[in-house]
Structure formats: structure tokens, C-alpha cells
């Protein structure tokens, strides 16, 4: 693992949308358009987004929808130059804590079977595999593994 660097976590604002859009394009074969993030921040009352900054630059982000007591991770990405430094784990822990603070009891997400590093991270965070969504990813028809965690059981 790379060295620990000072990272600031904060709620995403409209000023971050362009940076987040760039991270989407770097991370995903079918990225969300930037206007989707504008809608998430301005219209979707269930959406919560957090960014990670290094020296004032957004280098990672994560989004979730909080529906009653369930948090659903919509997307998470770390800039390629900052991967392997624990930022994704710290970001996910931020989201888990935010979900708990706002009434979340459980958290779910989908992950590609081929994304071994993400699957390892989610298992480290207490997520367990609970099903498959067939042909979930439209870029290659890859299935998605559905993972869940009980947030109260993961509190330290």
C-alpha cells in the first residue's frame, strides 16, 4: 500500500461537478453525464455525495441514496493516481458513518465480479454477497454482485 496522504472529506457541491465528471470518465466505461450529478445535488432529496480532496483538488467521490433506513451506494471512484493508498476505504467509511448519522441501518451496492480490488475492500468493510443482477452492466453485459452490510454491526 502507498503512503498515507492528507485527505479532506466533505459534502459534494455544484462546484465539484466538473471534477467528479472527469473522475467518472477515468473510472467507468459508461460514465454518468455531469448533468446527472447536478440533478442528484439539486433534485434528488435522497442523494448524498461526499468528495475527497488533496491540496484542494477532488481526487475521489462517492454517492448514495438514503431511503428510509437503507443506503444504496450509487457510484464510487478514486483518481487512478491515488489508488492503492487507502482513500477508497476511508471514503467508504465516511459514507457508512454518514448513513448511520442519518438513520441508515443497512447499506447495499453492486460490484462487477471482475473488480477484485473493490470486492476485497467491500468484504473488509463487512459487506457480504447476497445475490446477482444478471447483465447489469450495459457496456459488456457483465453481471453485478449485490452486496449488503448491517451498518450497526460495523460501528467501532
JSON list of N, CA, C and O in Angstrom, two decimals, residues 41 54 68 101:
[
{"chain": "A", "resi": 41, "resn": "UNK", "atom": "N", "xyz": [-27.67, 16.53, -6.91]},
{"chain": "A", "resi": 41, "resn": "UNK", "atom": "CA", "xyz": [-27.45, 17.53, -5.86]},
{"chain": "A", "resi": 41, "resn": "UNK", "atom": "C", "xyz": [-28.62, 18.50, -5.70]},
{"chain": "A", "resi": 41, "resn": "UNK", "atom": "O", "xyz": [-28.82, 19.05, -4.62]},
{"chain": "A", "resi": 54, "resn": "UNK", "atom": "N", "xyz": [-7.36, 16.46, -2.10]},
{"chain": "A", "resi": 54, "resn": "UNK", "atom": "CA", "xyz": [-5.95, 16.56, -1.75]},
{"chain": "A", "resi": 54, "resn": "UNK", "atom": "C", "xyz": [-5.47, 17.89, -2.30]},
{"chain": "A", "resi": 54, "resn": "UNK", "atom": "O", "xyz": [-5.62, 18.15, -3.51]},
{"chain": "A", "resi": 68, "resn": "UNK", "atom": "N", "xyz": [-35.22, 5.71, 3.66]},
{"chain": "A", "resi": 68, "resn": "UNK", "atom": "CA", "xyz": [-35.66, 5.30, 5.00]},
{"chain": "A", "resi": 68, "resn": "UNK", "atom": "C", "xyz": [-34.42, 4.82, 5.77]},
{"chain": "A", "resi": 68, "resn": "UNK", "atom": "O", "xyz": [-33.59, 5.63, 6.14]},
{"chain": "A", "resi": 101, "resn": "UNK", "atom": "N", "xyz": [-25.45, 8.25, 10.70]},
{"chain": "A", "resi": 101, "resn": "UNK", "atom": "CA", "xyz": [-25.88, 9.52, 11.30]},
{"chain": "A", "resi": 101, "resn": "UNK", "atom": "C", "xyz": [-27.26, 9.94, 10.82]},
{"chain": "A", "resi": 101, "resn": "UNK", "atom": "O", "xyz": [-28.00, 10.61, 11.54]}
]
